[in-house]
Tab-separated table of C-alpha atoms and ligand atoms in Angstrom:
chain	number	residue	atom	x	y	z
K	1	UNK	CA	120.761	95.407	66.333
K	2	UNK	CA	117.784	93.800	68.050
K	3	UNK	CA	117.880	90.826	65.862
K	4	UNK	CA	120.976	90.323	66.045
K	5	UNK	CA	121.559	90.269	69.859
K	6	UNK	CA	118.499	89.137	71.100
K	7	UNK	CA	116.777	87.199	68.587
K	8	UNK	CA	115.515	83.898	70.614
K	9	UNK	CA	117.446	81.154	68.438
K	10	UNK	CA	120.590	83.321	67.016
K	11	UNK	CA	120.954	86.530	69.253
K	12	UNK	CA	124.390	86.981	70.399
K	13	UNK	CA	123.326	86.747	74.339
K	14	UNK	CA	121.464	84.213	73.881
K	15	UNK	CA	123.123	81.016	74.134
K	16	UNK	CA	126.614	81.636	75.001
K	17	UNK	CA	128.413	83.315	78.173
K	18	UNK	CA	130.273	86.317	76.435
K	19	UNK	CA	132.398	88.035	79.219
K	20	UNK	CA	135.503	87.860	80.324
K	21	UNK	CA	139.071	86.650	79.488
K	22	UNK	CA	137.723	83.882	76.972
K	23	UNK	CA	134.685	86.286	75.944
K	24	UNK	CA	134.247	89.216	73.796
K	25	UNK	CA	134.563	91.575	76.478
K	26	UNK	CA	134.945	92.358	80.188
K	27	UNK	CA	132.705	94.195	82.775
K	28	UNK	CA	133.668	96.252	85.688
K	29	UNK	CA	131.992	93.659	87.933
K	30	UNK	CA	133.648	90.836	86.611
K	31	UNK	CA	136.901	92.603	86.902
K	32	UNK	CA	136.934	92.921	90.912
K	33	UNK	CA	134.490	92.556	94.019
K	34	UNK	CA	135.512	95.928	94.985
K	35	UNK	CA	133.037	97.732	92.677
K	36	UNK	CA	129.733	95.468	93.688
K	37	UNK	CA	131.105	96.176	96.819
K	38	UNK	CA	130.812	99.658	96.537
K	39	UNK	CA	127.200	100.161	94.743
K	40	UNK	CA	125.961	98.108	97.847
K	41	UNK	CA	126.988	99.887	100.617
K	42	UNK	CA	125.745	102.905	98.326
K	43	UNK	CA	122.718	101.720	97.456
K	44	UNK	CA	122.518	100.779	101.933
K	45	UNK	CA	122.868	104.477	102.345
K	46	UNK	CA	120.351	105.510	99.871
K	47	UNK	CA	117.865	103.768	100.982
K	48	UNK	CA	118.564	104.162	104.395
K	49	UNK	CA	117.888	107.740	103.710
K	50	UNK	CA	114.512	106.599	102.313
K	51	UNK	CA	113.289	106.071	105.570
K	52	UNK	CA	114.662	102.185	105.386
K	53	UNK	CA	111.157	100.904	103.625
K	54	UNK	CA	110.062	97.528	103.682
K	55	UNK	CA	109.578	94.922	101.812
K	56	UNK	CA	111.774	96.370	98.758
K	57	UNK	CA	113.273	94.967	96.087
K	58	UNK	CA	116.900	95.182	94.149
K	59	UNK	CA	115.739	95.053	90.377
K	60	UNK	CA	119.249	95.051	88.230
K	61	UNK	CA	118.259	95.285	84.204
K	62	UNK	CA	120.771	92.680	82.216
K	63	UNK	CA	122.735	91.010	85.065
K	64	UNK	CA	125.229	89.027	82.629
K	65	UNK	CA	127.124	86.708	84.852
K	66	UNK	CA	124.975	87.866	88.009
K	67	UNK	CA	128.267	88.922	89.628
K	68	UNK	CA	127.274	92.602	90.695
K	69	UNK	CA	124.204	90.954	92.436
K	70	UNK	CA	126.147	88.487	93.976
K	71	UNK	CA	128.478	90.777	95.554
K	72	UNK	CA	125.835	92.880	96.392
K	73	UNK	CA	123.118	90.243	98.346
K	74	UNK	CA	126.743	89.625	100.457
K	75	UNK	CA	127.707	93.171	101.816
K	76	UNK	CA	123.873	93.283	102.414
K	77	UNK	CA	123.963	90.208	104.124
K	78	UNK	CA	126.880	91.783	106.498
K	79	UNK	CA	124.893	94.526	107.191
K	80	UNK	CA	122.215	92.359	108.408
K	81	UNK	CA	119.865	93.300	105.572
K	82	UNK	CA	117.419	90.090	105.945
K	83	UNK	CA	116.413	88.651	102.979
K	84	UNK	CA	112.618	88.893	104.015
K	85	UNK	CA	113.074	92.467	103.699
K	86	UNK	CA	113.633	92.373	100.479
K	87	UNK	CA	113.791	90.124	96.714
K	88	UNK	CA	115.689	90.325	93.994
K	89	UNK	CA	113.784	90.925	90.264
K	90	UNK	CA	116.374	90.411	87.227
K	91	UNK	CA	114.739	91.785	83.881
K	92	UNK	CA	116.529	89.588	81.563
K	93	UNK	CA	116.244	88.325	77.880
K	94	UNK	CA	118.365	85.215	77.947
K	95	UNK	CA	117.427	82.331	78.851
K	96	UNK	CA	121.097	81.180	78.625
K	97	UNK	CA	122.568	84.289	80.818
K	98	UNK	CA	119.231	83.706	83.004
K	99	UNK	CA	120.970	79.702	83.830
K	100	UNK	CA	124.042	81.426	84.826
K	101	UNK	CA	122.878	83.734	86.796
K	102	UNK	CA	120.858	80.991	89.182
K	103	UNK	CA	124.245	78.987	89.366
K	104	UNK	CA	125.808	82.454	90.925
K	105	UNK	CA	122.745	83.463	93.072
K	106	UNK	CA	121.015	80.902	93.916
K	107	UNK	CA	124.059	78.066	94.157
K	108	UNK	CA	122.026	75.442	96.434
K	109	UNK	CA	120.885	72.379	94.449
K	110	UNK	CA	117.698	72.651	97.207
K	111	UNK	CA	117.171	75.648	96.144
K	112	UNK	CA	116.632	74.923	92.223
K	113	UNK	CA	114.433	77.176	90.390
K	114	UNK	CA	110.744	76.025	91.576
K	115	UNK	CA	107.668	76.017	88.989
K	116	UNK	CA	106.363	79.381	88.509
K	117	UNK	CA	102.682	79.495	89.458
K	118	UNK	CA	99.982	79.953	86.678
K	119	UNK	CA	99.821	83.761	85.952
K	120	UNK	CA	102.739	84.974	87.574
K	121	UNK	CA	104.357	88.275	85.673
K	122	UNK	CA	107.849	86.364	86.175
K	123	UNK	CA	109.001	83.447	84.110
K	124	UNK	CA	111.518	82.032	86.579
K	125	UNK	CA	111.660	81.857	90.522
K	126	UNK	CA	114.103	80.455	92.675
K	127	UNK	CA	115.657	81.717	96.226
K	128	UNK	CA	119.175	83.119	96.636
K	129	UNK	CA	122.013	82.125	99.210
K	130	UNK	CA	120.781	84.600	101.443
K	131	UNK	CA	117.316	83.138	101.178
K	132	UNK	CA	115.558	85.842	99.695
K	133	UNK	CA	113.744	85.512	96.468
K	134	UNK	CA	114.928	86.098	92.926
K	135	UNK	CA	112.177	86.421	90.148
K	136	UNK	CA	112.959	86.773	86.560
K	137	UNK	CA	111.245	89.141	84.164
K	138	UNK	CA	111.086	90.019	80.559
K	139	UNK	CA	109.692	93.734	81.590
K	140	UNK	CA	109.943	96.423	84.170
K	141	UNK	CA	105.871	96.878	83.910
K	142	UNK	CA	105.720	93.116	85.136
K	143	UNK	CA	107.704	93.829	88.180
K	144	UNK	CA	105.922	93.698	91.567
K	145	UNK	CA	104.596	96.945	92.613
K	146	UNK	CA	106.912	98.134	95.719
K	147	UNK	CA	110.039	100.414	96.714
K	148	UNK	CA	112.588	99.334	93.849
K	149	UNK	CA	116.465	100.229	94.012
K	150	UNK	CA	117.326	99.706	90.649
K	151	UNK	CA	120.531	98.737	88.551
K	152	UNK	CA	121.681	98.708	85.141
K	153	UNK	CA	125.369	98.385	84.184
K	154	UNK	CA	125.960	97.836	80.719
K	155	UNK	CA	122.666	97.695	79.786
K	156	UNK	CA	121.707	100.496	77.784
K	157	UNK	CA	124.296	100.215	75.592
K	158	UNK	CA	123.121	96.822	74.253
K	159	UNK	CA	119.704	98.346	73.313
K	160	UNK	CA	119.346	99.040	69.469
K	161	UNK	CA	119.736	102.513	68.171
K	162	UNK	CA	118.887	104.198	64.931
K	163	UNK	CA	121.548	106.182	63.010
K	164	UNK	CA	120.422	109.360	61.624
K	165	UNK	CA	122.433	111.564	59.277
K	166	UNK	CA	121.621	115.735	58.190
K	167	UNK	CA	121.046	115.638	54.304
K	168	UNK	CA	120.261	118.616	52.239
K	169	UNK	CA	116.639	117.794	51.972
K	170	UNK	CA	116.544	117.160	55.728
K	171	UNK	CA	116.999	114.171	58.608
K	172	UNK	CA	117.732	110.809	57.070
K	173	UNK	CA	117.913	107.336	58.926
K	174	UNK	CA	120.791	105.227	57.598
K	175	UNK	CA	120.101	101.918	56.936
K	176	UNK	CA	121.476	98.383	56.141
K	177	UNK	CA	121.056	96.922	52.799
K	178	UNK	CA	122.129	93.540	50.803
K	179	UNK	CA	124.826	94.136	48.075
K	180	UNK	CA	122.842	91.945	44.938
K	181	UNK	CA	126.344	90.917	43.796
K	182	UNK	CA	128.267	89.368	46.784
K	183	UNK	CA	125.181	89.016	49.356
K	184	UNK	CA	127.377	90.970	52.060
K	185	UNK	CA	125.993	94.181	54.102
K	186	UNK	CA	126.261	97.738	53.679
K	187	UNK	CA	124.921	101.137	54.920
K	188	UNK	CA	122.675	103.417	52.009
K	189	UNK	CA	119.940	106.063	53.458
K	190	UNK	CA	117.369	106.520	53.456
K	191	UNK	CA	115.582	107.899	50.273
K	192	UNK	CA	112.595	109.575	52.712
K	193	UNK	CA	112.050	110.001	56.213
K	194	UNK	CA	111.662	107.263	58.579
K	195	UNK	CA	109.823	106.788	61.947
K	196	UNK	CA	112.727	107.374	63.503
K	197	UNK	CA	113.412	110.647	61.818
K	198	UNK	CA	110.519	112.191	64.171
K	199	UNK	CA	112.962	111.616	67.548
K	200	UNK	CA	113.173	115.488	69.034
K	201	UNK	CA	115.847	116.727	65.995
K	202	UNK	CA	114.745	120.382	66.411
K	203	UNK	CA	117.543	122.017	68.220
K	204	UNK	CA	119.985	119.920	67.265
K	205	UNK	CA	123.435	121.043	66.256
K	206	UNK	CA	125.021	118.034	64.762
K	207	UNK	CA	124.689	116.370	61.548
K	208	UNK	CA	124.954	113.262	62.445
K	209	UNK	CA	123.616	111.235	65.499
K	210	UNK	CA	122.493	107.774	67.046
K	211	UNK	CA	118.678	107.808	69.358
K	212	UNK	CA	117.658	104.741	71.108
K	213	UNK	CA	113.623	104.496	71.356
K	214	UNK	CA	113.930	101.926	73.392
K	215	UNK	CA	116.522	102.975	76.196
K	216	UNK	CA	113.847	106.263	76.097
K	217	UNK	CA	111.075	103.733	76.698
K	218	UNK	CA	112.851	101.439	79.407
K	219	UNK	CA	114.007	104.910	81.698
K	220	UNK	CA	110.179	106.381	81.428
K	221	UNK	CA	109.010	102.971	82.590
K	222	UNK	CA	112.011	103.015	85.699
K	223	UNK	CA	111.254	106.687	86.412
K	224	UNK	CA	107.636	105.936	86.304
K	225	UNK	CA	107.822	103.416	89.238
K	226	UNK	CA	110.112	105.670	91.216
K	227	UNK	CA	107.179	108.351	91.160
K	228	UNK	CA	105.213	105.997	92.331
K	229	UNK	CA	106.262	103.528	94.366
K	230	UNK	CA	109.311	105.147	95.397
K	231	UNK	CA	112.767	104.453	94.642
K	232	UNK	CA	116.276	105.030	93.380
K	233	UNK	CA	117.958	103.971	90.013
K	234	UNK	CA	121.688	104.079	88.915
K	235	UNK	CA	122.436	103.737	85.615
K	236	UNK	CA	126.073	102.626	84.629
K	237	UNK	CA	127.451	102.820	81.132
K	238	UNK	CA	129.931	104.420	78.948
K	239	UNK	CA	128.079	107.407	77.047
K	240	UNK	CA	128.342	111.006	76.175
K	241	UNK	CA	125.541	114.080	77.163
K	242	UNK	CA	124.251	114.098	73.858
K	243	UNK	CA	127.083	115.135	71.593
K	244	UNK	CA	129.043	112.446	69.994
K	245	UNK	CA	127.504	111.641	66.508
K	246	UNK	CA	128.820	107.702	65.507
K	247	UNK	CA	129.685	105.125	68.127
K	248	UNK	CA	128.135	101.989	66.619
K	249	UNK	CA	130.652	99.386	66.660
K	250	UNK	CA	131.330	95.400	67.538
K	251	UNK	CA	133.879	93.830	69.717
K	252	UNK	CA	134.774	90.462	69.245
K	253	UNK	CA	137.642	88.706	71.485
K	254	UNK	CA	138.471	91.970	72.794
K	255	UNK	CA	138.870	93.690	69.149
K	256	UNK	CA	136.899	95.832	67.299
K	257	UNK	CA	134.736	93.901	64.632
K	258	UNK	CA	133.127	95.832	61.478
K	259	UNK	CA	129.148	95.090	62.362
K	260	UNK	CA	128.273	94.322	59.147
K	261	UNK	CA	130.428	91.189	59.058
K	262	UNK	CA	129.275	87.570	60.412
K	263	UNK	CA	126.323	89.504	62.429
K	264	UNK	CA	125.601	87.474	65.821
K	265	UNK	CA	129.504	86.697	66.630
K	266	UNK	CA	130.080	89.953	67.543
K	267	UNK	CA	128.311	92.120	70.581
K	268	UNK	CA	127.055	95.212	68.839
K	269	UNK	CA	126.870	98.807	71.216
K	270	UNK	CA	126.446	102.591	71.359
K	271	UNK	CA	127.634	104.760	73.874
K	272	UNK	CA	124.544	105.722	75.819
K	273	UNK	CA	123.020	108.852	75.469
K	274	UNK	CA	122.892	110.306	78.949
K	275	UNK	CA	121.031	113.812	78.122
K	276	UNK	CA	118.689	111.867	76.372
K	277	UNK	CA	117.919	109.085	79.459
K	278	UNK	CA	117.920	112.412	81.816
K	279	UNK	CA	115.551	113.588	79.795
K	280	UNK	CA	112.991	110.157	79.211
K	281	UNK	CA	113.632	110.143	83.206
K	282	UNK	CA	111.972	113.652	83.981
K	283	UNK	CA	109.416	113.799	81.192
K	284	UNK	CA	106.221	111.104	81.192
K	285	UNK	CA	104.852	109.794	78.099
K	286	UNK	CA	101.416	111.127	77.099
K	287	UNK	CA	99.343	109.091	78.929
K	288	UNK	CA	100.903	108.556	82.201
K	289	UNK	CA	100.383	110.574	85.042
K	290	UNK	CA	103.618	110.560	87.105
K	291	UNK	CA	105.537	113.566	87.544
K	292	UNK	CA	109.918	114.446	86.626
K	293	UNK	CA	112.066	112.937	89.127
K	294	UNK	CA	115.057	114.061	89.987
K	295	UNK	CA	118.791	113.163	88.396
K	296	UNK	CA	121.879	113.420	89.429
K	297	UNK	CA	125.383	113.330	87.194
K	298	UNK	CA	126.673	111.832	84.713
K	299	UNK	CA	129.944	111.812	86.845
K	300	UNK	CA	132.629	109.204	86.028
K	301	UNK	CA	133.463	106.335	87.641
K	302	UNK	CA	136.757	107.451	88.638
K	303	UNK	CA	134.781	109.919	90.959
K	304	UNK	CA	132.049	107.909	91.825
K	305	UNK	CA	134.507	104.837	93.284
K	306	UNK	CA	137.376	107.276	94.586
K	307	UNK	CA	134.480	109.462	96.497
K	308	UNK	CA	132.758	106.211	97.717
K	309	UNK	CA	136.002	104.527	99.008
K	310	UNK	CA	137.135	102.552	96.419
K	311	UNK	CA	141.195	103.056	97.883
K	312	UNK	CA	140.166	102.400	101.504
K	313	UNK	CA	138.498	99.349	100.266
K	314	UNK	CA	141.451	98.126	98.010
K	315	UNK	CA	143.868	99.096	101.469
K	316	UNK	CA	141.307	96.600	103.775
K	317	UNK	CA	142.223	94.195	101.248
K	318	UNK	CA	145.890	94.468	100.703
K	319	UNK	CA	146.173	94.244	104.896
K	320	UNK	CA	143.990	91.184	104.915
K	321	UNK	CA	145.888	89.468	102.140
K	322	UNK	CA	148.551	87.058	102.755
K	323	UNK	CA	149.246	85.596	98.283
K	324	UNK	CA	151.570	88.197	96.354
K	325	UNK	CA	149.510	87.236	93.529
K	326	UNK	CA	146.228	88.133	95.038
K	327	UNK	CA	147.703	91.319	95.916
K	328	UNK	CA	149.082	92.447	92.450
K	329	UNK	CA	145.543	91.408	90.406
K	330	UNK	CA	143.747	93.661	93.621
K	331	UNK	CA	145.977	96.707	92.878
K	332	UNK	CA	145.746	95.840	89.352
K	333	UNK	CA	141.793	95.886	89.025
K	334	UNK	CA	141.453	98.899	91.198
K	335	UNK	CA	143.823	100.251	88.657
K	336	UNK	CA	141.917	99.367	85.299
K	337	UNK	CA	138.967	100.622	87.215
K	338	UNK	CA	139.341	104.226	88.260
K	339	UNK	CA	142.648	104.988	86.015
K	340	UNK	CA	141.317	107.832	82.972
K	341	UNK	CA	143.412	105.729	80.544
K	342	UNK	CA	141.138	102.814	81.216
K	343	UNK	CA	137.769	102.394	82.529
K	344	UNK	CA	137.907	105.796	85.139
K	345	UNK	CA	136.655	108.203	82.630
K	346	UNK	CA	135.118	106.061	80.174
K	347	UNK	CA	132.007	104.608	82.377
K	348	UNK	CA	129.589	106.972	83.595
K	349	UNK	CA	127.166	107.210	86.696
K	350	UNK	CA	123.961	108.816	86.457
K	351	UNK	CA	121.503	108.472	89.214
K	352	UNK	CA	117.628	108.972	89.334
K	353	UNK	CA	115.203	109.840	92.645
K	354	UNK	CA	111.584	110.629	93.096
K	355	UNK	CA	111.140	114.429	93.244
K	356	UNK	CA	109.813	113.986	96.890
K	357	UNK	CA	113.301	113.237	97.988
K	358	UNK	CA	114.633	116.990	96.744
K	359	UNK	CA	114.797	118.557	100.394
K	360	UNK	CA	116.063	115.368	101.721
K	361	UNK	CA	118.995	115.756	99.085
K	362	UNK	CA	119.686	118.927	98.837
K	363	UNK	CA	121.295	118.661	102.859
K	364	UNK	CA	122.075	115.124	102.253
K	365	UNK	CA	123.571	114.423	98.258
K	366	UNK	CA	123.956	111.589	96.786
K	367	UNK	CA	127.185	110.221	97.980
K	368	UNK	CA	129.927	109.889	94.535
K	369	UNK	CA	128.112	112.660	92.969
K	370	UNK	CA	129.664	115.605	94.654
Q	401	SAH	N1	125.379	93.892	83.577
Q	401	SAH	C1	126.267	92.842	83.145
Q	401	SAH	C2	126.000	92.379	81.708
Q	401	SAH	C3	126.047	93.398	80.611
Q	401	SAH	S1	125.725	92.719	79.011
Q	401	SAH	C4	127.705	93.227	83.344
Q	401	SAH	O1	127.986	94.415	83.427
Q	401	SAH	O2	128.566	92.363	83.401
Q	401	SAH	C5	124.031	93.092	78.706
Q	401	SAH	C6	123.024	92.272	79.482
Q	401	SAH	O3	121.718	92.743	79.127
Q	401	SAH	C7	123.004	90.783	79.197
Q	401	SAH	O4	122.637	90.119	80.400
Q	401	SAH	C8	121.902	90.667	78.144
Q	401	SAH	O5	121.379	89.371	78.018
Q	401	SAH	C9	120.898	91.660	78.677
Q	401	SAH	N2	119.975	92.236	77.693
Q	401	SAH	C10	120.262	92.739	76.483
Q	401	SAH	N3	119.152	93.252	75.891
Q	401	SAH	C11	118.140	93.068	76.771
Q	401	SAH	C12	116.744	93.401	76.766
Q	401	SAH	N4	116.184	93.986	75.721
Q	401	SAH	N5	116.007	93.085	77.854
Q	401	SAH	C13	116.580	92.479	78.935
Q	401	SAH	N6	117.896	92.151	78.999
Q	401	SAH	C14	118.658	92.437	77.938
């Protein structure tokens, strides 16, 4: 799964834009401004509730297009969040989807990327409409060490799991093999145990499951910062609380594609694993010394954007609009976006704070998430 979407010359996201109408699939960002809109003004009164620190940053893992950030550096550009109070870190793997995202942010040809100086942790600089700076990393350890509000929409599910199936001699991790004859794919299992077959399998009920290392990994490595430096994350994503058992697929045009087939011209994903992040985000690895945070949710995004405003938003619009066509693709996207049948029950929200915020929330919760 790795190989095939992020290998540097053949990885699926890395040299082609994949979203939207003429893509393999569509994002809630990219479907209306409505929902960066939102996650701003949340993310405002969050922090605001931190005690307003300064500088901070806005770290979002896997922009895509950039679009979320863009509509996000312009409601906090309304509220007169200056953008010496803050920059903008992007974690991201593609250097194609990294282009991209400077055209969106950073739009001014003054304002091109400049040369990165000689042992910086980023690999890319440049400074964003707004004129605050936007770094790229590979890796949350690079990022600077500060208060970090972080993102990550569809992000998780684009990290490579490991399918693991109950035999009668025990766990087994399927794997994917060459047919000799025809030199296509296919599943077998795994004649012993793998590494993979050590994930925490003691308690578990079903008999056949997906685990993500790395999406464990990436949330210790967020949480840890959080302890630390203070912060907030919220994590976007369609998932489950650990109990659906086979979700590996491919989408290609907008269709389901069989994985094994023409691997690289298809996005691969899992639903994310929500108990499992909840737990990476409250338990440290062996050797670091930062205590659980706090999480709130899953709750779905039907909730989260209804609770947060989403129809007084879309009703601001409507009054302010003057083309019928505008109008109909506005009632349209708030539709596909909080309707169960489409993306309102679907996409989750799960959101992560330092444990020194727990008075603070318990008179003051997070707003979407009750
Ligand atoms: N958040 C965007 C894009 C989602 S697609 C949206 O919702 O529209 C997944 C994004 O994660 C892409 O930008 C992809 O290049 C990036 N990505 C995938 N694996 C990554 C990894 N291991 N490290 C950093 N970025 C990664």
């Amino acid at each position: 799964m790795r190989e095939v979407l992020t290998n540097p010359t053949a990885g699926y996201y890395m040299n082609r834009d994949v979203f939207g109408q003429t893509g393999d699939f569509i994002t809630s960002p990219e479907i209306s401004q409505m929902f960066g809109e939102l996650i701003a003004v949340w993310l405002i009164n969050e922090w605001t509730k931190c005690g307003r620190p300064t500088p901070f940053q806005i770290t979002e893992l896997g922009p895509g297009r950039g679009t979320l950030m863009a509509d996000i550096l312009r409601v906090f550009s309304k509220f007169k969040i200056a953008g010496s109070d803050f920059s903008v870190s992007l974690v991201e793997v593609s250097p194609y989807l990294g282009q991209v995202q400077e055209k969106q942010l950073c739009p001014s040809q003054a304002q091109e990327a400049t040369e990165v100086p000689q042992g910086s942790q980023h690999y890319k600089q440049s400074i964003s409409l707004y004129g605050s700076q936007v770094r790229w990393y590979n890796h949350i350890p690079e990022l600077p060490r500060t208060f970090t509000l972080f993102l990550a929409h569809e992000f998780f599910d684009a990290l490579p799991i490991h399918k693991l199936v109950k035999v009668d001699q025990g766990w087994r991790e399927v794997l994917i093999d060459l047919n000799r004859e025809d030199l296509t794919l296919r599943y077998v299992i795994s004649r012993d145990r793998t590494p993979a077959c050590l994930y925490r399998l003691d308690n578990e009920s079903r008999e056949e499951l997906e685990v993500s290392p790395q999406s464990l990994i990436i949330t210790q490595a967020m949480a840890a910062r959080i302890h630390q430096d203070g912060g907030i994350a919220l994590v976007i994503d369609y998932g489950h609380e650990g109990d659906k058992t086979d979700t590996f697929r491919g989408f290609k045009n907008h269709k389901l594609h069989d994985p094994l087939v023409d691997p690289g011209t298809a996005d691969l994903t899992a639903d994310v694993d929500f108990a499992a992040l909840k737990w990476a985000a409250t338990h440290p690895r062996g050797f670091e010394d930062w205590k659980a945070n706090l999480t709130y949710g899953t709750v779905d995004q039907k909730d989260f954007l209804t609770r947060v405003g989403i129809n007084l938003r879309l009703e601001q619009l409507l009054a302010s609009c003057r083309d019928e066509d505008v109008a109909r693709d506005l009632k349209s996207a708030h539709k596909m976006l909080t309707d169960p049948m489409e993306m309102g029950s679907k996409f989750k929200f799960l959101a992560l704070y330092p444990s020194v915020m727990e008075k603070i929330l318990e008179r003051y919760p997070p707003p979407g998430f009750v």
